[in-house]
Amino acid sequence: MDESEQEFFLHTKPAKMMVRLADPSAENYASALSSRIDCTYSHAVRIIQKLEEMGLVESNKKGRKKYIELTSRGEDVAHTLNDLMKLLD
């Protein structure tokens, strides 16, 4: 992970989104994610785009919704972030 990726994950919203995406019971599309991590829809979309650029998520359109799924690397990052967040609580 390069320095810009590390800086990105020091922000709360991207970290919360990654942890949320790792939850198999969560509805993982932009509007649901934005509600769950308490940010605007447009901010959530920008986070998702950055995560896609990093190769941590991929999106799949199902009907009218675009679902976001973690890649295998994304799963590793999400679980590590979740562990870190638990340690910091």
XYZ file of C-alpha atoms in Angstrom:
89
model
C 0.000 0.000 0.000
C 1.547 3.309 -1.011
C 1.489 6.469 1.104
C -1.610 7.935 -0.573
C -3.560 4.725 0.101
C -2.434 4.763 3.726
C -3.532 8.389 4.121
C -6.908 7.503 2.603
C -7.581 4.869 5.271
C -6.703 7.191 8.088
C -10.030 8.868 7.356
C -13.052 7.523 9.211
C -15.594 7.218 6.386
C -13.514 5.002 4.048
C -12.544 2.761 6.975
C -16.179 2.455 8.096
C -17.243 1.693 4.530
C -14.682 -1.094 4.195
C -15.783 -2.651 7.477
C -19.434 -2.326 6.422
C -18.712 -4.000 3.092
C -17.254 -6.982 4.962
C -20.582 -7.551 6.739
C -22.388 -10.280 4.759
C -25.802 -9.165 6.045
C -25.371 -5.545 4.905
C -27.037 -4.022 1.870
C -24.010 -2.918 -0.089
C -25.108 -0.291 -2.584
C -24.158 3.403 -2.498
C -27.284 4.889 -0.906
C -27.468 2.216 1.821
C -23.751 2.565 2.538
C -23.993 6.350 2.748
C -26.780 6.041 5.331
C -24.911 3.477 7.403
C -21.643 5.430 7.555
C -23.394 8.799 7.918
C -22.182 10.617 4.815
C -23.772 12.081 1.718
C -24.527 9.924 -1.283
C -22.033 11.844 -3.441
C -19.278 11.373 -0.844
C -20.040 7.647 -0.690
C -19.794 7.417 -4.491
C -16.395 9.170 -4.430
C -15.156 6.745 -1.758
C -16.405 3.774 -3.805
C -14.663 5.096 -6.921
C -11.386 5.435 -5.013
C -11.751 1.929 -3.581
C -12.335 0.596 -7.113
C -9.209 2.398 -8.359
C -7.246 0.712 -5.553
C -8.622 -2.695 -6.541
C -10.342 -3.200 -3.193
C -13.938 -3.323 -4.438
C -15.825 -4.041 -7.614
C -19.342 -3.086 -8.524
C -22.013 -5.218 -10.141
C -25.314 -3.880 -11.398
C -28.361 -5.927 -10.401
C -31.580 -4.398 -11.607
C -31.536 -0.691 -10.819
C -28.971 -0.980 -8.015
C -25.211 -1.131 -8.292
C -23.917 -3.456 -5.578
C -20.410 -3.087 -4.203
C -18.365 -6.158 -3.287
C -14.928 -6.526 -1.765
C -12.166 -8.140 -3.783
C -9.964 -10.685 -1.980
C -7.435 -7.917 -1.223
C -10.334 -5.732 -0.071
C -11.484 -8.441 2.326
C -8.009 -8.585 3.871
C -7.937 -4.803 4.288
C -11.491 -4.705 5.697
C -10.783 -7.395 8.301
C -7.572 -5.661 9.355
C -9.381 -2.316 9.662
C -12.141 -3.982 11.684
C -9.562 -5.466 14.062
C -7.870 -2.076 14.392
C -11.164 -0.310 15.086
C -11.993 -2.855 17.788
C -8.589 -2.302 19.397
C -9.150 1.449 19.390
C -12.610 1.202 20.982
